[in-house]
Amino acid sequence: MHGSSTWVVVVGDELPAAAKEAGERLGVDLDRLLEAQRGTGFSAAAGATAAYPLLTGDVAEVLLVGAGDGSAKDLRHAGAAIARFGRGKDELTTVVAEGIDDAALQAFAEGVVLGSFSYTQKTVDPGQPAVGTVALTDGSDAARQDVIDRGVVIGRTGWLARRLAITPSNEKDPSWLAARATEIATATGLVATVWDEKRLAADGFGGILAVGKGSTRPPRFIRLDYVPAGASKKTPYVVLVGKGITYDTGGLSLKPREGMVSMKRDMTGGGSVIATLSALRDLGANVRVTGLICAAENMPSGSAYRPDDVIRHFGGRTTEVKNTDAEGRLVLADGLAYAVQELKPDVLVDVATLTGAIKVSLGAMLYGGMFATDDALADNLADAGQVSGEDLWRMPLPAEYEDLISTPIADSVNSSKGPGSITAALFLKAFTGDVPWAHLDLSSIAESPGERFEYSTGATGAGARLLTTWLASDTPTSGIG
């Protein structure tokens, strides 16, 4: 532990046992230091920090970091605070409570990774790089590298989903997203298949084609396949479908400027599916998983699709367009229909920044919306949400509202007045057959207003940690069906 320039002590109700030895080495009475810092307003709230400079010795400073109640959630926040403090530093030596449980230790590692995230294209003053090394001790001899490694992998999925979402759309178009997915597949042992616009037309993906028609940058449908070692016919099969709108202007139903800003992250669902698939082999997930990303750029032009157009989706179901800014459900419909008809999964989950209405229902940065046709699936996802820190709130799917999306012209309309997140979910439900299905509308947790907890300002990459945590659990499909 000797020789690093900063030592970090993670503080709950009291100092961790290993801090006594650390204090002796530093020549600092850490109990008195903590008391003095409390006197100036420091508390052990999760992620609270107080730095104390040392004038002699190899160690330049001691940082006290609050662990809150010691829960996994609070330790994730503490890890992120440490990572932020460590920007530009070579190494932090961190002391945590002895006997910290696996869930909290894993969450701490996730927090360190997530709190280290940054993205910039500045050529002047690009900011400080992430801390080089975070060394961790709980004062015991226990070998717990595997728990930390798992946290790093799950944190990395959040990092990757954020990176994809935050990339500006002059660089990121559907073919760019397909190229990144293919590269990631090669690096992580997945099989990638990509439909270009000609193949999409030949196979009848009318929703993806319609939404992408207005752009000079054509749409793509991306398929990633993960098969675990030793898989058999009895291995459960899950299909994820992600919305991959690489920029959303609203199309001819043009958004106002304020509504358009941040729409580079309208492919958050697709990005989180790519990030999730990338982690499954490292985590030893024991389910078969296919990820489908429905990628298009929604632009107004002379070739754009129009309100009143009728779209024929994969498999033949028709939709009358009423609002070209309700485009996410049109591309997802093709992905869901393809999954049901061609892949025949045991479980189907779609993930999207689908509606502004879910933000009206749930507010910002507290819960993502979840709709489900199977109670066990809803429970399993909610549990994973709680563990991962991406909490979900289950919303209703009342058949009484189906009339709101009916039309004499087609099987459904794509937009209606009333409960917008619910009618969007009901629209999608019609494409899911009798497969147990959940729809995650994560617009409410997709954009962080500032550096807070494990989030940096901007795109959060919502869904990646949740889905990875769920699929890498021991029995993700237990009780479903």
GROMACS .gro file of C-alpha atoms in nm:
model
  481
    1MET     CA    1   0.000   0.000   0.000
    2HIS     CA    2   0.299   0.231   0.038
    3GLY     CA    3   0.395   0.501  -0.207
    4SER     CA    4   0.074   0.619  -0.369
    5SER     CA    5   0.002   0.991  -0.355
    6THR     CA    6  -0.359   0.972  -0.232
    7TRP     CA    7  -0.521   0.740   0.019
    8VAL     CA    8  -0.898   0.712   0.024
    9VAL     CA    9  -1.094   0.597   0.328
   10VAL     CA   10  -1.456   0.496   0.269
   11VAL     CA   11  -1.652   0.596   0.579
   12GLY     CA   12  -1.985   0.459   0.700
   13ASP     CA   13  -2.106   0.513   1.058
   14GLU     CA   14  -1.742   0.473   1.158
   15LEU     CA   15  -1.400   0.420   1.008
   16PRO     CA   16  -1.326   0.080   0.851
   17ALA     CA   17  -1.103  -0.144   1.067
   18ALA     CA   18  -0.818  -0.129   0.813
   19ALA     CA   19  -0.809   0.251   0.847
   20LYS     CA   20  -0.638   0.219   1.185
   21GLU     CA   21  -0.331   0.061   1.024
   22ALA     CA   22  -0.347   0.313   0.739
   23GLY     CA   23  -0.354   0.600   0.988
   24GLU     CA   24  -0.053   0.464   1.176
   25ARG     CA   25   0.145   0.440   0.851
   26LEU     CA   26   0.051   0.795   0.761
   27GLY     CA   27   0.108   0.936   1.106
   28VAL     CA   28  -0.249   1.068   1.110
   29ASP     CA   29  -0.516   1.008   1.371
   30LEU     CA   30  -0.798   0.929   1.129
   31ASP     CA   31  -1.060   0.917   1.405
   32ARG     CA   32  -0.977   1.277   1.500
   33LEU     CA   33  -0.963   1.376   1.134
   34LEU     CA   34  -1.310   1.233   1.075
   35GLU     CA   35  -1.443   1.409   1.385
   36ALA     CA   36  -1.294   1.739   1.270
   37GLN     CA   37  -1.439   1.700   0.920
   38ARG     CA   38  -1.781   1.620   1.066
   39GLY     CA   39  -1.751   1.941   1.260
   40THR     CA   40  -1.716   2.132   0.934
   41GLY     CA   41  -2.018   1.965   0.774
   42PHE     CA   42  -1.886   1.639   0.629
   43SER     CA   43  -2.132   1.352   0.656
   44ALA     CA   44  -2.112   0.990   0.555
   45ALA     CA   45  -2.383   1.040   0.290
   46ALA     CA   46  -2.309   0.831  -0.018
   47GLY     CA   47  -2.050   1.002  -0.234
   48ALA     CA   48  -1.977   1.291   0.004
   49THR     CA   49  -1.605   1.379   0.004
   50ALA     CA   50  -1.358   1.568   0.220
   51ALA     CA   51  -0.986   1.594   0.133
   52TYR     CA   52  -0.711   1.657   0.389
   53PRO     CA   53  -0.359   1.747   0.269
   54LEU     CA   54  -0.050   1.588   0.431
   55LEU     CA   55   0.262   1.802   0.447
   56THR     CA   56   0.518   1.523   0.502
   57GLY     CA   57   0.575   1.171   0.368
   58ASP     CA   58   0.504   1.001   0.036
   59VAL     CA   59   0.127   1.042   0.062
   60ALA     CA   60   0.006   1.389  -0.035
   61GLU     CA   61  -0.352   1.372   0.090
   62VAL     CA   62  -0.621   1.166   0.256
   63LEU     CA   63  -0.972   1.163   0.110
   64LEU     CA   64  -1.272   1.068   0.322
   65VAL     CA   65  -1.566   0.937   0.117
   66GLY     CA   66  -1.912   0.866   0.254
   67ALA     CA   67  -2.048   0.512   0.213
   68GLY     CA   68  -2.403   0.604   0.311
   69ASP     CA   69  -2.576   0.304   0.462
   70GLY     CA   70  -2.322   0.063   0.313
   71SER     CA   71  -2.573  -0.073   0.059
   72ALA     CA   72  -2.468  -0.167  -0.293
   73LYS     CA   73  -2.643   0.143  -0.427
   74ASP     CA   74  -2.457   0.374  -0.189
   75LEU     CA   75  -2.122   0.199  -0.250
   76ARG     CA   76  -2.175   0.251  -0.626
   77HIS     CA   77  -2.215   0.623  -0.559
   78ALA     CA   78  -1.902   0.621  -0.340
   79GLY     CA   79  -1.701   0.449  -0.614
   80ALA     CA   80  -1.812   0.710  -0.867
   81ALA     CA   81  -1.716   0.994  -0.631
   82ILE     CA   82  -1.369   0.843  -0.589
   83ALA     CA   83  -1.327   0.816  -0.966
   84ARG     CA   84  -1.423   1.181  -1.012
   85PHE     CA   85  -1.182   1.292  -0.742
   86GLY     CA   86  -0.908   1.079  -0.899
   87ARG     CA   87  -0.918   1.238  -1.245
   88GLY     CA   88  -0.564   1.321  -1.352
   89LYS     CA   89  -0.407   1.115  -1.070
   90ASP     CA   90  -0.189   0.807  -1.120
   91GLU     CA   91  -0.311   0.596  -0.830
   92LEU     CA   92  -0.555   0.593  -0.540
   93THR     CA   93  -0.519   0.349  -0.251
   94THR     CA   94  -0.866   0.285  -0.114
   95VAL     CA   95  -0.966   0.134   0.221
   96VAL     CA   96  -1.317  -0.011   0.254
   97ALA     CA   97  -1.497  -0.188   0.536
   98GLU     CA   98  -1.385  -0.539   0.623
   99GLY     CA   99  -1.646  -0.799   0.535
  100ILE     CA  100  -1.808  -0.583   0.264
  101ASP     CA  101  -2.048  -0.817   0.086
  102ASP     CA  102  -2.006  -0.922  -0.277
  103ALA     CA  103  -2.298  -0.714  -0.404
  104ALA     CA  104  -2.159  -0.394  -0.246
  105LEU     CA  105  -1.802  -0.466  -0.361
  106GLN     CA  106  -1.921  -0.531  -0.717
  107ALA     CA  107  -2.129  -0.212  -0.712
  108PHE     CA  108  -1.828  -0.016  -0.584
  109ALA     CA  109  -1.626  -0.137  -0.883
  110GLU     CA  110  -1.913  -0.044  -1.118
  111GLY     CA  111  -1.916   0.303  -0.966
  112VAL     CA  112  -1.543   0.354  -1.016
  113VAL     CA  113  -1.577   0.263  -1.385
  114LEU     CA  114  -1.891   0.471  -1.444
  115GLY     CA  115  -1.757   0.773  -1.255
  116SER     CA  116  -1.447   0.767  -1.476
  117PHE     CA  117  -1.646   0.823  -1.796
  118SER     CA  118  -1.577   1.128  -2.007
  119TYR     CA  119  -1.617   1.220  -2.373
  120THR     CA  120  -1.480   1.523  -2.551
  121GLN     CA  121  -1.364   1.636  -2.890
  122LYS     CA  122  -1.196   1.948  -2.747
  123THR     CA  123  -0.860   2.035  -2.899
  124VAL     CA  124  -0.780   2.278  -2.617
  125ASP     CA  125  -0.798   2.182  -2.248
  126PRO     CA  126  -0.955   1.838  -2.299
  127GLY     CA  127  -0.975   1.785  -1.923
  128GLN     CA  128  -0.809   1.533  -1.697
  129PRO     CA  129  -0.786   1.165  -1.784
  130ALA     CA  130  -0.935   0.891  -1.568
  131VAL     CA  131  -0.732   0.781  -1.265
  132GLY     CA  132  -0.463   0.530  -1.363
  133THR     CA  133  -0.513   0.271  -1.087
  134VAL     CA  134  -0.746   0.225  -0.794
  135ALA     CA  135  -0.596  -0.021  -0.543
  136LEU     CA  136  -0.851  -0.160  -0.298
  137THR     CA  137  -0.820  -0.326   0.043
  138ASP     CA  138  -1.066  -0.428   0.312
  139GLY     CA  139  -0.780  -0.522   0.544
  140SER     CA  140  -0.839  -0.896   0.496
  141ASP     CA  141  -0.654  -1.158   0.296
  142ALA     CA  142  -0.965  -1.260   0.101
  143ALA     CA  143  -0.909  -1.297  -0.274
  144ARG     CA  144  -1.209  -1.122  -0.432
  145GLN     CA  145  -1.078  -1.024  -0.772
  146ASP     CA  146  -1.360  -1.212  -0.947
  147VAL     CA  147  -1.622  -0.992  -0.776
  148ILE     CA  148  -1.436  -0.676  -0.877
  149ASP     CA  149  -1.389  -0.806  -1.232
  150ARG     CA  150  -1.764  -0.863  -1.261
  151GLY     CA  151  -1.831  -0.507  -1.146
  152VAL     CA  152  -1.582  -0.373  -1.399
  153VAL     CA  153  -1.751  -0.565  -1.684
  154ILE     CA  154  -2.099  -0.439  -1.590
  155GLY     CA  155  -1.965  -0.086  -1.545
  156ARG     CA  156  -1.805  -0.118  -1.888
  157THR     CA  157  -2.144  -0.193  -2.047
  158GLY     CA  158  -2.274   0.138  -1.909
  159TRP     CA  159  -1.961   0.312  -2.037
  160LEU     CA  160  -1.998   0.162  -2.387
  161ALA     CA  161  -2.372   0.242  -2.408
  162ARG     CA  162  -2.294   0.602  -2.305
  163ARG     CA  163  -2.015   0.629  -2.557
  164LEU     CA  164  -2.243   0.514  -2.839
  165ALA     CA  165  -2.522   0.748  -2.727
  166ILE     CA  166  -2.305   1.057  -2.681
  167THR     CA  167  -2.129   1.031  -3.020
  168PRO     CA  168  -2.257   1.318  -3.240
  169SER     CA  169  -2.479   1.223  -3.531
  170ASN     CA  170  -2.265   1.380  -3.802
  171GLU     CA  171  -2.039   1.081  -3.721
  172LYS     CA  172  -2.305   0.835  -3.605
  173ASP     CA  173  -2.551   0.712  -3.866
  174PRO     CA  174  -2.709   0.366  -3.908
  175SER     CA  175  -2.412   0.225  -4.102
  176TRP     CA  176  -2.172   0.362  -3.835
  177LEU     CA  177  -2.377   0.189  -3.564
  178ALA     CA  178  -2.372  -0.135  -3.765
  179ALA     CA  179  -1.994  -0.108  -3.808
  180ARG     CA  180  -1.941  -0.054  -3.432
  181ALA     CA  181  -2.170  -0.347  -3.351
  182THR     CA  182  -1.979  -0.571  -3.593
  183GLU     CA  183  -1.642  -0.470  -3.443
  184ILE     CA  184  -1.769  -0.534  -3.092
  185ALA     CA  185  -1.911  -0.870  -3.198
  186THR     CA  186  -1.573  -0.978  -3.337
  187ALA     CA  187  -1.398  -0.870  -3.016
  188THR     CA  188  -1.644  -1.042  -2.778
  189GLY     CA  189  -1.728  -1.370  -2.949
  190LEU     CA  190  -2.063  -1.285  -3.107
  191VAL     CA  191  -2.200  -1.347  -3.456
  192ALA     CA  192  -2.311  -1.028  -3.636
  193THR     CA  193  -2.549  -1.000  -3.932
  194VAL     CA  194  -2.646  -0.668  -4.095
  195TRP     CA  195  -2.936  -0.593  -4.331
  196ASP     CA  196  -2.873  -0.302  -4.570
  197GLU     CA  197  -3.158  -0.110  -4.733
  198LYS     CA  198  -3.182  -0.354  -5.028
  199ARG     CA  199  -3.211  -0.657  -4.803
  200LEU     CA  200  -3.457  -0.472  -4.577
  201ALA     CA  201  -3.677  -0.407  -4.882
  202ALA     CA  202  -3.648  -0.766  -5.004
  203ASP     CA  203  -3.746  -0.903  -4.661
  204GLY     CA  204  -4.033  -0.660  -4.602
  205PHE     CA  205  -3.908  -0.443  -4.314
  206GLY     CA  206  -4.155  -0.166  -4.397
  207GLY     CA  207  -4.132   0.022  -4.068
  208ILE     CA  208  -3.754   0.061  -4.065
  209LEU     CA  209  -3.755   0.155  -4.435
  210ALA     CA  210  -4.031   0.415  -4.394
  211VAL     CA  211  -3.863   0.593  -4.103
  212GLY     CA  212  -3.528   0.594  -4.285
  213LYS     CA  213  -3.665   0.718  -4.619
  214GLY     CA  214  -3.617   1.088  -4.550
  215SER     CA  215  -3.243   1.059  -4.487
  216THR     CA  216  -2.960   1.032  -4.738
  217ARG     CA  217  -2.805   0.787  -4.487
  218PRO     CA  218  -2.997   0.460  -4.527
  219PRO     CA  219  -3.128   0.242  -4.243
  220ARG     CA  220  -2.981  -0.082  -4.108
  221PHE     CA  221  -3.110  -0.382  -3.913
  222ILE     CA  222  -2.841  -0.537  -3.696
  223ARG     CA  223  -2.849  -0.885  -3.543
  224LEU     CA  224  -2.603  -1.006  -3.277
  225ASP     CA  225  -2.608  -1.366  -3.152
  226TYR     CA  226  -2.463  -1.505  -2.828
  227VAL     CA  227  -2.461  -1.879  -2.763
  228PRO     CA  228  -2.313  -1.991  -2.430
  229ALA     CA  229  -2.063  -2.277  -2.412
  230GLY     CA  230  -2.246  -2.606  -2.368
  231ALA     CA  231  -2.579  -2.471  -2.492
  232SER     CA  232  -2.850  -2.726  -2.577
  233LYS     CA  233  -3.210  -2.720  -2.698
  234LYS     CA  234  -3.312  -2.674  -2.333
  235THR     CA  235  -3.108  -2.354  -2.294
  236PRO     CA  236  -3.352  -2.063  -2.255
  237TYR     CA  237  -3.359  -1.820  -2.548
  238VAL     CA  238  -3.405  -1.444  -2.499
  239VAL     CA  239  -3.435  -1.184  -2.774
  240LEU     CA  240  -3.365  -0.816  -2.707
  241VAL     CA  241  -3.491  -0.551  -2.951
  242GLY     CA  242  -3.340  -0.201  -2.932
  243LYS     CA  243  -3.451   0.128  -3.087
  244GLY     CA  244  -3.159   0.261  -3.292
  245ILE     CA  245  -3.272   0.603  -3.416
  246THR     CA  246  -2.932   0.765  -3.470
  247TYR     CA  247  -3.091   1.110  -3.495
  248ASP     CA  248  -3.452   1.212  -3.451
  249THR     CA  249  -3.568   1.541  -3.598
  250GLY     CA  250  -3.928   1.423  -3.583
  251GLY     CA  251  -3.935   1.393  -3.962
  252LEU     CA  252  -4.207   1.597  -4.134
  253SER     CA  253  -4.375   1.629  -3.791
  254LEU     CA  254  -4.070   1.836  -3.705
  255LYS     CA  255  -3.968   1.881  -3.341
  256PRO     CA  256  -3.901   2.233  -3.209
  257ARG     CA  257  -3.533   2.310  -3.156
  258GLU     CA  258  -3.550   2.243  -2.781
  259GLY     CA  259  -3.700   1.900  -2.841
  260MET     CA  260  -3.438   1.810  -3.100
  261VAL     CA  261  -3.132   1.887  -2.889
  262SER     CA  262  -3.000   1.560  -2.737
  263MET     CA  263  -3.173   1.344  -3.001
  264LYS     CA  264  -2.834   1.198  -3.095
  265ARG     CA  265  -2.906   0.969  -2.801
  266ASP     CA  266  -3.236   0.840  -2.941
  267MET     CA  267  -3.051   0.515  -3.016
  268THR     CA  268  -2.988   0.455  -2.644
  269GLY     CA  269  -3.198   0.137  -2.654
  270GLY     CA  270  -3.001  -0.007  -2.946
  271GLY     CA  271  -2.672   0.099  -2.787
  272SER     CA  272  -2.764  -0.071  -2.461
  273VAL     CA  273  -2.847  -0.392  -2.649
  274ILE     CA  274  -2.504  -0.385  -2.819
  275ALA     CA  275  -2.332  -0.316  -2.486
  276THR     CA  276  -2.526  -0.594  -2.311
  277LEU     CA  277  -2.440  -0.855  -2.574
  278SER     CA  278  -2.073  -0.753  -2.552
  279ALA     CA  279  -2.053  -0.858  -2.185
  280LEU     CA  280  -2.234  -1.193  -2.185
  281ARG     CA  281  -1.935  -1.417  -2.260
  282ASP     CA  282  -1.714  -1.246  -2.001
  283LEU     CA  283  -1.987  -1.293  -1.741
  284GLY     CA  284  -2.063  -1.655  -1.837
  285ALA     CA  285  -2.432  -1.590  -1.904
  286ASN     CA  286  -2.612  -1.924  -1.941
  287VAL     CA  287  -2.892  -1.815  -2.175
  288ARG     CA  288  -2.893  -1.785  -2.552
  289VAL     CA  289  -2.942  -1.422  -2.650
  290THR     CA  290  -3.007  -1.246  -2.980
  291GLY     CA  291  -2.989  -0.868  -2.993
  292LEU     CA  292  -3.177  -0.687  -3.271
  293ILE     CA  293  -3.105  -0.319  -3.334
  294CYS     CA  294  -3.348  -0.129  -3.559
  295ALA     CA  295  -3.140   0.161  -3.689
  296ALA     CA  296  -3.259   0.459  -3.894
  297GLU     CA  297  -3.220   0.836  -3.908
  298ASN     CA  298  -3.552   1.024  -3.897
  299MET     CA  299  -3.519   1.329  -4.126
  300PRO     CA  300  -3.755   1.560  -4.322
  301SER     CA  301  -3.701   1.574  -4.698
  302GLY     CA  302  -3.879   1.527  -5.029
  303SER     CA  303  -3.853   1.150  -4.986
  304ALA     CA  304  -3.964   1.138  -4.621
  305TYR     CA  305  -4.266   0.938  -4.508
  306ARG     CA  306  -4.579   1.141  -4.433
  307PRO     CA  307  -4.868   1.156  -4.190
  308ASP     CA  308  -5.151   0.947  -4.343
  309ASP     CA  309  -4.909   0.701  -4.509
  310VAL     CA  310  -4.987   0.334  -4.447
  311ILE     CA  311  -4.687   0.114  -4.364
  312ARG     CA  312  -4.674  -0.263  -4.403
  313HIS     CA  313  -4.445  -0.410  -4.137
  314PHE     CA  314  -4.243  -0.732  -4.139
  315GLY     CA  315  -4.502  -1.011  -4.140
  316GLY     CA  316  -4.777  -0.796  -4.297
  317ARG     CA  317  -4.942  -0.596  -4.018
  318THR     CA  318  -5.029  -0.239  -4.124
  319THR     CA  319  -4.996   0.096  -3.952
  320GLU     CA  320  -5.147   0.431  -4.047
  321VAL     CA  321  -4.901   0.708  -3.968
  322LYS     CA  322  -5.046   1.003  -3.778
  323ASN     CA  323  -4.722   1.154  -3.648
  324THR     CA  324  -4.380   1.094  -3.805
  325ASP     CA  325  -4.223   1.177  -3.466
  326ALA     CA  326  -4.373   0.857  -3.325
  327GLU     CA  327  -4.114   0.668  -3.528
  328GLY     CA  328  -3.951   0.450  -3.262
  329ARG     CA  329  -4.247   0.216  -3.239
  330LEU     CA  330  -4.250   0.176  -3.619
  331VAL     CA  331  -3.894   0.042  -3.630
  332LEU     CA  332  -3.937  -0.167  -3.314
  333ALA     CA  333  -4.251  -0.326  -3.462
  334ASP     CA  334  -4.043  -0.475  -3.745
  335GLY     CA  335  -3.784  -0.606  -3.496
  336LEU     CA  336  -4.047  -0.761  -3.268
  337ALA     CA  337  -4.234  -0.923  -3.560
  338TYR     CA  338  -3.906  -1.065  -3.697
  339ALA     CA  339  -3.818  -1.205  -3.353
  340VAL     CA  340  -4.156  -1.375  -3.307
  341GLN     CA  341  -4.184  -1.518  -3.658
  342GLU     CA  342  -3.824  -1.609  -3.738
  343LEU     CA  343  -3.651  -1.668  -3.402
  344LYS     CA  344  -3.932  -1.801  -3.179
  345PRO     CA  345  -3.774  -1.698  -2.846
  346ASP     CA  346  -3.886  -1.798  -2.497
  347VAL     CA  347  -3.875  -1.434  -2.382
  348LEU     CA  348  -3.886  -1.104  -2.572
  349VAL     CA  349  -3.776  -0.765  -2.432
  350ASP     CA  350  -3.757  -0.436  -2.617
  351VAL     CA  351  -3.574  -0.130  -2.490
  352ALA     CA  352  -3.614   0.224  -2.618
  353THR     CA  353  -3.620   0.594  -2.543
  354LEU     CA  354  -3.972   0.576  -2.676
  355THR     CA  355  -4.196   0.850  -2.537
  356GLY     CA  356  -4.179   1.188  -2.370
  357ALA     CA  357  -4.497   1.078  -2.194
  358ILE     CA  358  -4.305   0.839  -1.966
  359LYS     CA  359  -4.118   1.142  -1.829
  360VAL     CA  360  -4.452   1.303  -1.748
  361SER     CA  361  -4.553   0.986  -1.564
  362LEU     CA  362  -4.229   0.911  -1.380
  363GLY     CA  363  -4.024   1.231  -1.380
  364ALA     CA  364  -3.652   1.234  -1.456
  365MET     CA  365  -3.367   1.012  -1.337
  366LEU     CA  366  -3.562   0.805  -1.084
  367TYR     CA  367  -3.741   0.522  -1.267
  368GLY     CA  368  -3.759   0.378  -1.615
  369GLY     CA  369  -4.101   0.261  -1.733
  370MET     CA  370  -4.172  -0.111  -1.772
  371PHE     CA  371  -4.471  -0.277  -1.938
  372ALA     CA  372  -4.499  -0.657  -1.933
  373THR     CA  373  -4.736  -0.937  -2.030
  374ASP     CA  374  -4.581  -1.180  -1.780
  375ASP     CA  375  -4.559  -1.116  -1.405
  376ALA     CA  376  -4.248  -1.329  -1.348
  377LEU     CA  377  -4.065  -1.149  -1.629
  378ALA     CA  378  -4.166  -0.814  -1.476
  379ASP     CA  379  -4.042  -0.926  -1.134
  380ASN     CA  380  -3.710  -1.057  -1.271
  381LEU     CA  381  -3.646  -0.731  -1.458
  382ALA     CA  382  -3.748  -0.518  -1.158
  383ASP     CA  383  -3.508  -0.715  -0.938
  384ALA     CA  384  -3.227  -0.661  -1.189
  385GLY     CA  385  -3.315  -0.293  -1.201
  386GLN     CA  386  -3.281  -0.264  -0.826
  387VAL     CA  387  -2.948  -0.451  -0.821
  388SER     CA  388  -2.803  -0.254  -1.115
  389GLY     CA  389  -2.917   0.091  -1.003
  390GLU     CA  390  -3.143   0.133  -1.308
  391ASP     CA  391  -3.476   0.109  -1.129
  392LEU     CA  392  -3.798   0.027  -1.313
  393TRP     CA  393  -4.161   0.113  -1.236
  394ARG     CA  394  -4.422  -0.119  -1.382
  395MET     CA  395  -4.693   0.053  -1.584
  396PRO     CA  396  -5.035  -0.090  -1.681
  397LEU     CA  397  -5.132  -0.235  -2.019
  398PRO     CA  398  -5.513  -0.194  -2.015
  399ALA     CA  399  -5.698  -0.335  -2.314
  400GLU     CA  400  -5.955  -0.054  -2.267
  401TYR     CA  401  -5.709   0.191  -2.425
  402GLU     CA  402  -5.665  -0.008  -2.746
  403ASP     CA  403  -5.951   0.191  -2.901
  404LEU     CA  404  -5.727   0.498  -2.884
  405ILE     CA  405  -5.498   0.354  -3.153
  406SER     CA  406  -5.766   0.209  -3.380
  407THR     CA  407  -5.839   0.332  -3.732
  408PRO     CA  408  -6.063   0.212  -4.017
  409ILE     CA  409  -5.769   0.247  -4.259
  410ALA     CA  410  -5.513   0.005  -4.109
  411ASP     CA  411  -5.456  -0.235  -3.821
  412SER     CA  412  -5.346   0.053  -3.598
  413VAL     CA  413  -5.232   0.416  -3.587
  414ASN     CA  414  -4.889   0.509  -3.453
  415SER     CA  415  -4.994   0.805  -3.240
  416SER     CA  416  -5.293   0.913  -3.036
  417LYS     CA  417  -5.413   1.153  -2.771
  418GLY     CA  418  -5.423   1.036  -2.411
  419PRO     CA  419  -5.183   0.819  -2.211
  420GLY     CA  420  -4.896   0.827  -2.459
  421SER     CA  421  -4.653   0.579  -2.305
  422ILE     CA  422  -4.933   0.324  -2.255
  423THR     CA  423  -5.073   0.354  -2.609
  424ALA     CA  424  -4.718   0.319  -2.746
  425ALA     CA  425  -4.677  -0.002  -2.546
  426LEU     CA  426  -5.016  -0.131  -2.667
  427PHE     CA  427  -4.911  -0.058  -3.026
  428LEU     CA  428  -4.600  -0.275  -2.978
  429LYS     CA  429  -4.788  -0.551  -2.795
  430ALA     CA  430  -4.975  -0.640  -3.115
  431PHE     CA  431  -4.641  -0.751  -3.269
  432THR     CA  432  -4.535  -0.984  -2.987
  433GLY     CA  433  -4.765  -1.281  -3.048
  434ASP     CA  434  -4.798  -1.501  -2.739
  435VAL     CA  435  -4.431  -1.470  -2.637
  436PRO     CA  436  -4.378  -1.341  -2.280
  437TRP     CA  437  -4.280  -0.980  -2.348
  438ALA     CA  438  -4.159  -0.670  -2.167
  439HIS     CA  439  -4.123  -0.319  -2.304
  440LEU     CA  440  -3.877  -0.082  -2.134
  441ASP     CA  441  -3.945   0.286  -2.207
  442LEU     CA  442  -3.634   0.450  -2.063
  443SER     CA  443  -3.668   0.811  -2.183
  444SER     CA  444  -3.711   0.909  -1.818
  445ILE     CA  445  -3.358   0.790  -1.724
  446ALA     CA  446  -3.171   0.846  -2.052
  447GLU     CA  447  -3.036   1.196  -1.990
  448SER     CA  448  -2.861   1.314  -1.674
  449PRO     CA  449  -2.880   1.689  -1.608
  450GLY     CA  450  -2.542   1.691  -1.434
  451GLU     CA  451  -2.253   1.498  -1.275
  452ARG     CA  452  -2.449   1.311  -1.011
  453PHE     CA  453  -2.393   0.973  -0.850
  454GLU     CA  454  -2.262   0.735  -1.118
  455TYR     CA  455  -2.380   0.958  -1.405
  456SER     CA  456  -2.197   1.220  -1.606
  457THR     CA  457  -2.382   1.507  -1.775
  458GLY     CA  458  -2.574   1.394  -2.084
  459ALA     CA  459  -2.657   1.047  -2.214
  460THR     CA  460  -2.669   0.776  -1.946
  461GLY     CA  461  -2.666   0.466  -2.170
  462ALA     CA  462  -2.980   0.356  -1.985
  463GLY     CA  463  -3.063  -0.015  -1.994
  464ALA     CA  464  -2.720  -0.168  -2.043
  465ARG     CA  465  -2.643  -0.237  -1.677
  466LEU     CA  466  -3.000  -0.350  -1.611
  467LEU     CA  467  -3.014  -0.598  -1.901
  468THR     CA  468  -2.662  -0.728  -1.838
  469THR     CA  469  -2.736  -0.781  -1.469
  470TRP     CA  470  -3.058  -0.964  -1.557
  471LEU     CA  471  -2.913  -1.192  -1.825
  472ALA     CA  472  -2.598  -1.274  -1.625
  473SER     CA  473  -2.800  -1.374  -1.316
  474ASP     CA  474  -2.832  -1.744  -1.236
  475THR     CA  475  -3.191  -1.787  -1.356
  476PRO     CA  476  -3.304  -1.488  -1.568
  477THR     CA  477  -3.602  -1.675  -1.716
  478SER     CA  478  -3.724  -1.847  -1.396
  479GLY     CA  479  -4.100  -1.859  -1.360
  480ILE     CA  480  -4.168  -1.701  -1.700
  481GLY     CA  481  -4.438  -1.840  -1.924
   0.00000   0.00000   0.00000
